[in-house]
Short mmCIF file of C-alpha atoms in Angstrom, two decimals:
data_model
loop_
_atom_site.label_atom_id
_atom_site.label_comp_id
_atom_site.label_asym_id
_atom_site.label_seq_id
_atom_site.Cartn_x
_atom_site.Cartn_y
_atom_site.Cartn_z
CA UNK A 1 -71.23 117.23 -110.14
CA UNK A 2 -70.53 119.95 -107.45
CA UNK A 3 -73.57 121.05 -104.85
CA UNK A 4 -73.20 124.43 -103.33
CA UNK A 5 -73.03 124.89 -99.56
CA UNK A 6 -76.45 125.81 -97.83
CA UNK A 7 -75.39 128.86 -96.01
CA UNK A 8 -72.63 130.03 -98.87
CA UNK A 9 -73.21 129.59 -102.23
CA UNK A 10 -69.27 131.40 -103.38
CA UNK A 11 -68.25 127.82 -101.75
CA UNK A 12 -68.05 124.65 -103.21
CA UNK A 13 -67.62 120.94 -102.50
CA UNK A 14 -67.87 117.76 -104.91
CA UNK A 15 -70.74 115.28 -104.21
CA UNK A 16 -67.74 112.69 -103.45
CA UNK A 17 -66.08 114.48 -101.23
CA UNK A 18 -69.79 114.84 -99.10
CA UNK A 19 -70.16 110.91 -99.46
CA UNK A 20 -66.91 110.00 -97.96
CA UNK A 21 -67.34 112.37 -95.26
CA UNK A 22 -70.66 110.68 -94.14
CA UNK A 23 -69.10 107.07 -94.72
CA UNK A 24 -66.07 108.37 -92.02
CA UNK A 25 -69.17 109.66 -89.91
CA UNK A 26 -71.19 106.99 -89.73
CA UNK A 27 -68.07 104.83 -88.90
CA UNK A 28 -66.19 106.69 -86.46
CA UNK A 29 -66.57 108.89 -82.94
CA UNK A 30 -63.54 110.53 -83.51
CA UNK A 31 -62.95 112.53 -87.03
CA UNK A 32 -59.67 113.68 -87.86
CA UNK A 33 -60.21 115.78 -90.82
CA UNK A 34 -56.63 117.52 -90.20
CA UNK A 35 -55.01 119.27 -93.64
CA UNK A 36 -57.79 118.34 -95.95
CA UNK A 37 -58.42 121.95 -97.66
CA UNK A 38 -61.60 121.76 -96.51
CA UNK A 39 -63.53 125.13 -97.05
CA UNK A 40 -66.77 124.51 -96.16
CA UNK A 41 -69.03 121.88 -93.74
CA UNK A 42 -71.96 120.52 -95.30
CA UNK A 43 -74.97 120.48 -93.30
CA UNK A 44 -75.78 117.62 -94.26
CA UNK A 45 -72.79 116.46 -92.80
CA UNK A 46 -72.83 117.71 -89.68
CA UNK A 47 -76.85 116.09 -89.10
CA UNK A 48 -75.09 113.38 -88.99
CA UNK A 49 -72.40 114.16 -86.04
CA UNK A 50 -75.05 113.93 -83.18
CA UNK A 51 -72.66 110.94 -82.19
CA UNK A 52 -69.45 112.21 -82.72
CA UNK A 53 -67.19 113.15 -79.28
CA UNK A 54 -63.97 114.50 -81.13
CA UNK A 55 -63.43 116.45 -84.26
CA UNK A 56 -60.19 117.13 -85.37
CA UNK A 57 -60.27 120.37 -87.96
CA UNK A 58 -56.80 121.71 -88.01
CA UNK A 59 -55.08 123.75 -90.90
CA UNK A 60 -58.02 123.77 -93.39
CA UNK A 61 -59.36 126.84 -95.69
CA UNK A 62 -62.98 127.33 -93.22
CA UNK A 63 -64.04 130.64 -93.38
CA UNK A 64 -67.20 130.23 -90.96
CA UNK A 65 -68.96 127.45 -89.11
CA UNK A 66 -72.62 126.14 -90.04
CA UNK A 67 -75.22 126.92 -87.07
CA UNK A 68 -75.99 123.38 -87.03
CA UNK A 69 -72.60 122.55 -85.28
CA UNK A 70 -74.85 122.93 -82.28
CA UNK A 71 -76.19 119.84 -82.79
CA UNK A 72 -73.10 118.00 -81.94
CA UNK A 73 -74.29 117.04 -78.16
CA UNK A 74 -71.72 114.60 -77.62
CA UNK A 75 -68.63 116.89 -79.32
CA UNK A 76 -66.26 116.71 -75.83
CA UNK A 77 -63.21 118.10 -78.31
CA UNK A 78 -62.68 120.51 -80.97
CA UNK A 79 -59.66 121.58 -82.55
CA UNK A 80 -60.09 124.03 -85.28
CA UNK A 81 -56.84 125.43 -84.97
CA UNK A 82 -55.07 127.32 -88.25
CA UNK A 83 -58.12 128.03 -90.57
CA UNK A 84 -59.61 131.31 -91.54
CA UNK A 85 -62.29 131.61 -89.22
CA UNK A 86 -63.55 135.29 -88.69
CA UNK A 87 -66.17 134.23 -86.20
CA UNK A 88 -68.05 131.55 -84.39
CA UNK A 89 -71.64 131.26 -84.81
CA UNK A 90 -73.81 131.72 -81.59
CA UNK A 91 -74.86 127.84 -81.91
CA UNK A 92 -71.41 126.93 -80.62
CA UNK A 93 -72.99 127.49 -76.86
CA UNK A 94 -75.28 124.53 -77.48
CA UNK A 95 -72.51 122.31 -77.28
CA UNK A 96 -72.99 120.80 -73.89
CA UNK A 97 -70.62 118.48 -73.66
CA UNK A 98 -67.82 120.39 -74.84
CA UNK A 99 -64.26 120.64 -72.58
CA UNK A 100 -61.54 122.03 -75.24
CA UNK A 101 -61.77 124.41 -78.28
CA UNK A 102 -59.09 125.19 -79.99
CA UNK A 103 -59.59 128.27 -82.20
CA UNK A 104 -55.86 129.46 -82.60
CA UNK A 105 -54.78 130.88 -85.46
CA UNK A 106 -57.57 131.75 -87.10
CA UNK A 107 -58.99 136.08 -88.06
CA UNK A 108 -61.89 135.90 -84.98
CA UNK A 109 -62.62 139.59 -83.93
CA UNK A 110 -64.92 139.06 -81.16
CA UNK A 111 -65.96 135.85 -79.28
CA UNK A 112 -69.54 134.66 -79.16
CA UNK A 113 -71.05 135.57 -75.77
CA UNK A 114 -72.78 132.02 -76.44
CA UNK A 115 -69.45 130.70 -74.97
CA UNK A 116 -70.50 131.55 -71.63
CA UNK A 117 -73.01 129.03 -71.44
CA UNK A 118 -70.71 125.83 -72.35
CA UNK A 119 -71.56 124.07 -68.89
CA UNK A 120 -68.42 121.56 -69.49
CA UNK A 121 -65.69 123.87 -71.14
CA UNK A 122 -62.22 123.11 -69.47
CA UNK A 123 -60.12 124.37 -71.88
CA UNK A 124 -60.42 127.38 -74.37
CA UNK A 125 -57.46 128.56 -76.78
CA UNK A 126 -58.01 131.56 -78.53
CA UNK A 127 -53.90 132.40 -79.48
CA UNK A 128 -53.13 134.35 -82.86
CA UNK A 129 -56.39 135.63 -83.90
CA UNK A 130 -57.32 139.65 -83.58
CA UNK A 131 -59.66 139.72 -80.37
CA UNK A 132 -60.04 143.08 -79.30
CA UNK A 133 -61.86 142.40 -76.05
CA UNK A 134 -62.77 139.16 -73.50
CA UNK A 135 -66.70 138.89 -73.42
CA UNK A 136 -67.77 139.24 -69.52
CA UNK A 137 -70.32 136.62 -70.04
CA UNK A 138 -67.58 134.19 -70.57
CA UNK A 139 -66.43 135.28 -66.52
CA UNK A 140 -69.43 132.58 -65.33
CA UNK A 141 -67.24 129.38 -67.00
CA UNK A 142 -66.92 127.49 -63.34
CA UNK A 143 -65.14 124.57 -65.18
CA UNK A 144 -62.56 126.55 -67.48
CA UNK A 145 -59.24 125.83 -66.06
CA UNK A 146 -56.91 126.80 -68.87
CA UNK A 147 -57.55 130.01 -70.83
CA UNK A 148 -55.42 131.09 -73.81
CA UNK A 149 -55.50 134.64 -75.39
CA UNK A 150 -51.91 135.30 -76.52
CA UNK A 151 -51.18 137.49 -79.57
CA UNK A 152 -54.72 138.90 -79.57
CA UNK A 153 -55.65 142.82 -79.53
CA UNK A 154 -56.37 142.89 -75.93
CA UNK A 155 -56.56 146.18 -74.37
CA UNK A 156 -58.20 145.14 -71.16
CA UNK A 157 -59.73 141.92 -69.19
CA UNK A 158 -62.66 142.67 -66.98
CA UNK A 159 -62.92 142.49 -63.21
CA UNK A 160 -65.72 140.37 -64.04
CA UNK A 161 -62.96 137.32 -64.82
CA UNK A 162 -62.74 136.78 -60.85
CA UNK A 163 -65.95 134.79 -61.35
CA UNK A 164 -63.36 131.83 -63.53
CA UNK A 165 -63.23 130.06 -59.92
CA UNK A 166 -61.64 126.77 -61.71
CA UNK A 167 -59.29 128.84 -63.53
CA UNK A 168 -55.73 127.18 -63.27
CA UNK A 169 -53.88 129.05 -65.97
CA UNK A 170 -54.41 132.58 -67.99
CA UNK A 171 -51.98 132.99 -71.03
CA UNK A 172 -52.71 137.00 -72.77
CA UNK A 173 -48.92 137.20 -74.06
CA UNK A 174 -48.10 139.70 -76.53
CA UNK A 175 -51.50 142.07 -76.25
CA UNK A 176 -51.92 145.88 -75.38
CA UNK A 177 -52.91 145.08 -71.89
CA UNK A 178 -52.24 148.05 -69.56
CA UNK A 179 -53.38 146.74 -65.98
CA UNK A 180 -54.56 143.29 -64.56
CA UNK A 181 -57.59 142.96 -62.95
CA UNK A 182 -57.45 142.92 -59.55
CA UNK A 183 -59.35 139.84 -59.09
CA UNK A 184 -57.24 137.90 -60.41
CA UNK A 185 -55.58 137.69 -56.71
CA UNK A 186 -59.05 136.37 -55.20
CA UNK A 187 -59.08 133.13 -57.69
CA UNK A 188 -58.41 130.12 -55.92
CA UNK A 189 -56.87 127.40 -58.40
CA UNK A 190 -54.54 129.86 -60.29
CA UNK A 191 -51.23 128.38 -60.27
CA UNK A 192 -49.72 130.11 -63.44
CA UNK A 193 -50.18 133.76 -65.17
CA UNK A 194 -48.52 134.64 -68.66
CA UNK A 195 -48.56 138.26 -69.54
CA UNK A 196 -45.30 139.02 -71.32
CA UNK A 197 -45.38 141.64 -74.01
CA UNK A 198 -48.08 143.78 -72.96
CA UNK A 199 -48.60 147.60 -71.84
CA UNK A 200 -48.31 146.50 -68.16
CA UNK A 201 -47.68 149.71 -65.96
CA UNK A 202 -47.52 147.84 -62.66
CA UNK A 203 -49.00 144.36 -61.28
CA UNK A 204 -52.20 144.04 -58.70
CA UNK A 205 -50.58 145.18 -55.15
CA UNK A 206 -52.68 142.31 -53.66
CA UNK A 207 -52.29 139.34 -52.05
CA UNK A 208 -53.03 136.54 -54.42
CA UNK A 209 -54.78 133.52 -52.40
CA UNK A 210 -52.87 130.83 -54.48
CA UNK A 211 -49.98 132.39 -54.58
CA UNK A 212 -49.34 131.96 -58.63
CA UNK A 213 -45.54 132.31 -60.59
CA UNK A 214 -46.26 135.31 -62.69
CA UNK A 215 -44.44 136.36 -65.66
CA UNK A 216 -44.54 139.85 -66.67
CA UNK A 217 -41.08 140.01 -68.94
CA UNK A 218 -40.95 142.88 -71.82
CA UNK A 219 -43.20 145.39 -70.00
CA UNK A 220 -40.83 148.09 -70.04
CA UNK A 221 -43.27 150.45 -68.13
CA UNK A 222 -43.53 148.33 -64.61
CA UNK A 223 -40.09 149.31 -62.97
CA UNK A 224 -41.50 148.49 -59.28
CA UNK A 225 -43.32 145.81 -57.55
CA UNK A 226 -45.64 145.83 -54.18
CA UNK A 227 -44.41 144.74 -51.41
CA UNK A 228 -47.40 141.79 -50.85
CA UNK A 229 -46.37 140.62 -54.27
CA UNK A 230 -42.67 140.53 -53.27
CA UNK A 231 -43.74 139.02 -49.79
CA UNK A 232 -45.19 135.83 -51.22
CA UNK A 233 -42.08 135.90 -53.15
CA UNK A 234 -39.70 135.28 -50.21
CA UNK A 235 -37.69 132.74 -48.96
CA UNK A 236 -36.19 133.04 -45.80
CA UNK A 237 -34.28 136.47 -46.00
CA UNK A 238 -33.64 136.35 -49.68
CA UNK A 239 -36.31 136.40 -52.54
CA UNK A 240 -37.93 133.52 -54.94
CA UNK A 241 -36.15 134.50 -58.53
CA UNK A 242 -39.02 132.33 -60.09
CA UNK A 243 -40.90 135.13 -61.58
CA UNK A 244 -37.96 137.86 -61.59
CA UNK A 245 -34.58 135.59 -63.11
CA UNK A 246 -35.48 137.11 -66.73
CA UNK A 247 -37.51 140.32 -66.22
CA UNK A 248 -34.91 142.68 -67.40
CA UNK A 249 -38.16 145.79 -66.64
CA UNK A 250 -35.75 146.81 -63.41
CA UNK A 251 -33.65 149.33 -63.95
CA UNK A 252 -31.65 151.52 -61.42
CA UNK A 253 -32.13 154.50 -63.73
CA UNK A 254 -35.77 154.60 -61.50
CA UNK A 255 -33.95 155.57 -58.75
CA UNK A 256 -31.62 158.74 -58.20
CA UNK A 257 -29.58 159.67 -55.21
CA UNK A 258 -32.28 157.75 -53.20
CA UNK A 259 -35.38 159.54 -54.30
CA UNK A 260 -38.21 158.37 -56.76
CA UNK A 261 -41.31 159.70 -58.73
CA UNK A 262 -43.99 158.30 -58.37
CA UNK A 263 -46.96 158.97 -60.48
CA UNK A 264 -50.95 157.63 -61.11
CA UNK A 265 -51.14 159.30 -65.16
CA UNK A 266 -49.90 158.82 -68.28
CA UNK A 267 -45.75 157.64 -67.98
CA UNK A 268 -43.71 160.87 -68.19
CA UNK A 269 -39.84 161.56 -67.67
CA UNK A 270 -38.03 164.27 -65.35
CA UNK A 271 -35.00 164.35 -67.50
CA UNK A 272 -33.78 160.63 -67.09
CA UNK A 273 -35.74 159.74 -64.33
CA UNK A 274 -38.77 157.25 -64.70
CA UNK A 275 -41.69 157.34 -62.73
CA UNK A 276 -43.29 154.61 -60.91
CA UNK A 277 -46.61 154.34 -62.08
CA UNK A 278 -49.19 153.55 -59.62
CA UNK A 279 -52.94 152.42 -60.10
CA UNK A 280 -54.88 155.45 -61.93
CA UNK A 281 -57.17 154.50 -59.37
CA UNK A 282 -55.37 156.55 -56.62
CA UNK A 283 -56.19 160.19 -56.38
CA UNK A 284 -53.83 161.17 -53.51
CA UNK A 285 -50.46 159.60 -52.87
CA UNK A 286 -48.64 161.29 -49.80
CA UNK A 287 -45.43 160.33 -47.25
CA UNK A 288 -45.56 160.84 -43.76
CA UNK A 289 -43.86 164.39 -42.72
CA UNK A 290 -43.82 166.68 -39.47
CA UNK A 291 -48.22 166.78 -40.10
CA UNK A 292 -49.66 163.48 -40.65
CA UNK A 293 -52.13 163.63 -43.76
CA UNK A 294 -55.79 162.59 -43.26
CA UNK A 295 -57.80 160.11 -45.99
CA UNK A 296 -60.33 162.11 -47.29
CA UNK A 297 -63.70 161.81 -46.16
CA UNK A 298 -64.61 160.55 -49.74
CA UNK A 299 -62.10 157.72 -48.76
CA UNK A 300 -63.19 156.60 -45.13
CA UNK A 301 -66.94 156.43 -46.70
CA UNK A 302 -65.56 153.61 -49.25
CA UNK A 303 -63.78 152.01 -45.75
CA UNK A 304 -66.94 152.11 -43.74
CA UNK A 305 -68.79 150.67 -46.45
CA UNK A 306 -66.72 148.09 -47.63
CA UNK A 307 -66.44 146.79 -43.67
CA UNK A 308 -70.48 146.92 -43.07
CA UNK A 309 -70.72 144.98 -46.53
CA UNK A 310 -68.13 142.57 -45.23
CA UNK A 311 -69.88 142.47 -41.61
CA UNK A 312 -73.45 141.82 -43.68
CA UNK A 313 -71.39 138.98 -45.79
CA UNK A 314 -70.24 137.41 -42.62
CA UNK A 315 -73.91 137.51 -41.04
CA UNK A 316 -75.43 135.88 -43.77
CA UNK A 317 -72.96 133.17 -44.28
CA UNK A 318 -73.75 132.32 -40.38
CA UNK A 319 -77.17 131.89 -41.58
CA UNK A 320 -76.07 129.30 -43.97
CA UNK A 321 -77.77 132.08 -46.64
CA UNK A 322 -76.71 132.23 -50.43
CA UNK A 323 -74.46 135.59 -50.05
CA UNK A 324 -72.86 137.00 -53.47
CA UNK A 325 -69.17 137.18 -53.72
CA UNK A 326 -69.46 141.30 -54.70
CA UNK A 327 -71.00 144.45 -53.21
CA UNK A 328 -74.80 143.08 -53.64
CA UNK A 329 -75.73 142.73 -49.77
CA UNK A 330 -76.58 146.12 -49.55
CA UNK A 331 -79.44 147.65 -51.98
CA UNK A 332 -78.08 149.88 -54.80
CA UNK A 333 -79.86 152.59 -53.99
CA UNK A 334 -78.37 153.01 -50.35
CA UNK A 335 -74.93 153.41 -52.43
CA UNK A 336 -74.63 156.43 -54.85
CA UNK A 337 -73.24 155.22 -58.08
CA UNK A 338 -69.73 156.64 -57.82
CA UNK A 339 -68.53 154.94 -54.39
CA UNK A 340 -70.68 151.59 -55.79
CA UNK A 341 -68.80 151.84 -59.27
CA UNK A 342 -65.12 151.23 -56.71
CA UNK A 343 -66.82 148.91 -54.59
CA UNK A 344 -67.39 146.65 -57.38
CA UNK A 345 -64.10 147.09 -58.31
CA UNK A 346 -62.50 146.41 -55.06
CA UNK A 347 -59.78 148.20 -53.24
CA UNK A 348 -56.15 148.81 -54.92
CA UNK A 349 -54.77 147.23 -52.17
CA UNK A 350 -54.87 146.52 -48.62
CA UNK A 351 -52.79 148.32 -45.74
CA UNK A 352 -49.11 146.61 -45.51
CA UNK A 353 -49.58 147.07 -41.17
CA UNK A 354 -50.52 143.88 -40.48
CA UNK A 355 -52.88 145.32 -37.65
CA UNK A 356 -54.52 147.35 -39.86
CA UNK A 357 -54.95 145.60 -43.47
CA UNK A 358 -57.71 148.38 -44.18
CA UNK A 359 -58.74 148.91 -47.76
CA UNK A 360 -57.40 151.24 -50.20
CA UNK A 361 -59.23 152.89 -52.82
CA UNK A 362 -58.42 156.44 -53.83
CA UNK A 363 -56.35 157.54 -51.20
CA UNK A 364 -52.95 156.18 -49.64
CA UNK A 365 -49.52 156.63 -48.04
CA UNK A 366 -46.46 154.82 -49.51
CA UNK A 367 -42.77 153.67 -48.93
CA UNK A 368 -40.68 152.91 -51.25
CA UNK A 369 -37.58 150.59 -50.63
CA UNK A 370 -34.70 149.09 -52.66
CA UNK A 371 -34.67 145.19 -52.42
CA UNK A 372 -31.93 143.34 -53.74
CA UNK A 373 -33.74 140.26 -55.77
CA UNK A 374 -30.64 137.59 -55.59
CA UNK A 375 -30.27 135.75 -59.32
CA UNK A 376 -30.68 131.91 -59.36
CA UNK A 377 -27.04 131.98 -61.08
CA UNK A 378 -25.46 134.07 -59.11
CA UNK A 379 -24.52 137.26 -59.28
CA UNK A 380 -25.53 140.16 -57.20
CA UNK A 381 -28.88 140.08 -58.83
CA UNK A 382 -31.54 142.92 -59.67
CA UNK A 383 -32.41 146.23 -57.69
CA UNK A 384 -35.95 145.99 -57.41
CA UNK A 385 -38.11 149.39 -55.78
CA UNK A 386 -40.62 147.86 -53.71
CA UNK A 387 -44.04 150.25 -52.96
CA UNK A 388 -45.36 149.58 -49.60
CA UNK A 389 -48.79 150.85 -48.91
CA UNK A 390 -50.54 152.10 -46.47
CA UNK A 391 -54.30 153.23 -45.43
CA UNK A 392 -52.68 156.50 -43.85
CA UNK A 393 -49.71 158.35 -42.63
CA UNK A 394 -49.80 156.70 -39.19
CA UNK A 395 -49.83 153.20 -40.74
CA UNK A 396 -47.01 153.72 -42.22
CA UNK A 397 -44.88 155.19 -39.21
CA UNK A 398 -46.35 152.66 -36.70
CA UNK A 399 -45.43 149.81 -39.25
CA UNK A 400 -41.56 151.10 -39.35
CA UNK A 401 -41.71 150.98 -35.31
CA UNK A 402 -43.26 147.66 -35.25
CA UNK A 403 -40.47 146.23 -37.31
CA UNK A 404 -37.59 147.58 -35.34
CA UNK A 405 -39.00 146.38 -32.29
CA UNK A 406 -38.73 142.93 -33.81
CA UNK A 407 -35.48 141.27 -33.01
CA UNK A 408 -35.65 137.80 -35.54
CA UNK A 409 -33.75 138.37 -38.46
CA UNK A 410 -36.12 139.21 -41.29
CA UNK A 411 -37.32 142.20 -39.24
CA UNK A 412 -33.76 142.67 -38.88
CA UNK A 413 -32.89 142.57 -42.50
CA UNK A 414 -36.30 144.60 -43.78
CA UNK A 415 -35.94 147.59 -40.91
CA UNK A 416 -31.89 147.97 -42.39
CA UNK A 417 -33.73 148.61 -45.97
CA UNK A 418 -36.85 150.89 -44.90
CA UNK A 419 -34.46 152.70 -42.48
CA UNK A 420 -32.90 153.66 -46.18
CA UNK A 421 -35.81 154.37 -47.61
CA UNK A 422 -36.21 156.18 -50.76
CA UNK A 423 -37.70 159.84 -50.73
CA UNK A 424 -40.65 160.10 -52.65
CA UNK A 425 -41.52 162.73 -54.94
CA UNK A 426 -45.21 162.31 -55.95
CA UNK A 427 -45.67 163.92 -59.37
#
């Protein structure tokens, strides 16, 4: 005798195979159901998991997931790793108590936004499936700490990820990523970021609070790095090869008879030359000269604005208020739409003079400098261009003064390499 699922009648499963899954079920609190050509799970089946805290599901033949999985309040693990899942049923946010899924290698498109409301999850894995984009209602997951999205169809992450506080490790290998979002560098706990194989044009010039090893290797496109990225980097007067020992992206080829493009579009070529591709954000790049060049007034409104939110932030924490992390002390309709849009964003990057550290948003002044990145093995190592930025042409002078007047020997060592800096042809 064979019974017919209850949600899809073109699968089957014998009446024995139902009554020895219930006689496991009513045994056990873990199920390990691993390589057992399971294609369907019976409902009836799955009544009877309320007690169940671990189900092991790997390399069946499931094509989709009963609703009533939701019902599985203790579930704490779930590993349904190597099936032929093409999507997750919205009942999958009901598990409370849940702390890993494993859905690798399955055919998921798109994630449930239900996910964003597992109060628990600590651990998601999402690796060889065909996601084409990350869900922002997944960014509220306080308790995620590992997050795995490798060999997806990724084109972008939002900003909104900044709000994965607990967030320890982010894996997007082998996607179509073009830029990381910036707020990335305000998370916390991140010790670890994984983002080989992408569309990468250039990494986050930001400071990153915890300071994370990043790898970035087979991203042909990012030929530079900024200088607060290569400043957390350093040790002593040398640099930390952690991150750089294997990224073969560097190229001398970027840099001709000490001069460099630099560019905010699409990647182009000047015969050989590459460009360095800054943030599209950026809608003015100059270098100081004989005039210094003034932000735009478009560009000291986003500075004032950004301080008096940051001056509001600061008054309200004093108060022992409940102030959000983003632009929302001041009322929306105080801000027109196009300077809120960048505020939520947040700036490109800050201003490398320490005295100044004012945002950046459209508009900025750059430097760009050969470092020497010294191999772990040996070796003379890699030629890396390093982008300094600045908040205006008089940043960026003042900062080269400041470090000569410096006597220890890192000022020492840096002023030899800006006095050689490149010239910069912005494109």
């Amino acid at each position: 005798m064979k019974i017919a699922h209850l949600d899809d009648t073109s699968q089957e499963i014998t009446e024995q195979q139902v009554t020895e899954l219930l006689l496991e079920v009513r045994h056990q609190t873990i199920l390990h159901w691993n390589y057992r050509r399971l294609k369907v799970l019976p409902q009836r089946v799955l009544r009877e998991c309320s007690h169940i805290h671990q189900i092991y599901l790997k390399r069946n033949l499931l094509t989709s997931l009963p609703d009533s999985i939701g019902c599985l309040s203790q579930l704490t693990y779930c590993y349904l790793h190597g099936n032929n899942l093409q999507s997750l049923p919205d009942s999958i946010g009901e598990l409370v108590s849940l702390q890993v899924l494993d859905i690798g290698n399955n055919k998921i498109r798109n994630l449930p936004k239900t996910l964003g409301k597992l109060p628990s999850i600590r651990s998601l894995v999402a690796v060889y499936n065909q996601i084409t984009c990350f869900p922002k209602e997944l960014c509220n997951l306080k308790t995620l700490s590992v997050l795995m999205l490798s060999r997806n169809n990724l084109i972008h992450l939002p900003e909104a990820i900044g709000g994965l506080t607990g967030l320890q490790g982010l894996y997007i290998d082998h996607n179509h990523i073009k830029e990381l979002p910036r707020s990335l560098a305000s998370l916390p706990l991140l010790t670890r970021i994984s983002c080989c194989c992408n569309s990468l044009t250039h990494l986050p010039a930001l400071t990153f609070n915890s300071k994370p090893t990043v790898f970035f290797d087979d991203n042909p496109q990012i030929n530079y790095l900024p200088f607060s990225v290569m400043q957390q980097l350093r040790t002593g007067e040398s640099w930390d090869p952690v991150i750089l020992q294997t990224c073969g992206c560097f190229q001398e080829e970027a840099i001709f008879n000490n001069s460099v493009f630099v560019s905010t579009s699409v990647p182009s070529r000047n015969g050989d030359l590459r460009c360095l591709m800054l943030p599209s954000q950026l809608n003015k790049i100059t270098t100081p000269n004989k005039d210094f060049s003034v932000p735009p007034l478009f560009e000291l409104c986003l500075h004032y604005v950004w301080k008096e939110n940051i001056r509001i932030f600061a008054a309200n924490s004093a108060r022992k208020t409940n102030p959000n992390v983003k632009l929302d002390h001041l009322p929306l309709s105080s801000v027109p739409p196009n300077i809120h849009g960048l505020l939520q964003v947040g700036p490109v990057a800050y201003c490398n003079y320490a005295k100044c550290g004012c945002p950046i948003f459209t508009y900025c002044s750059i430097k760009v400098v050969k470092l020497t990145v010294t191999k772990r093995l040996g070796g003379l190592g890699n030629i890396v261009p390093t982008v300094f930025y600045f908040c205006c042409d008089r940043c960026n002078v003042r900062y080269l003064e400041d470090v000569r007047a410096m006597k220890d020997n890192f000022s020492l060592w840096l002023n030899r390499h800006l006095e050689n800096a490149c010239m910069v042809q912005v494109l």
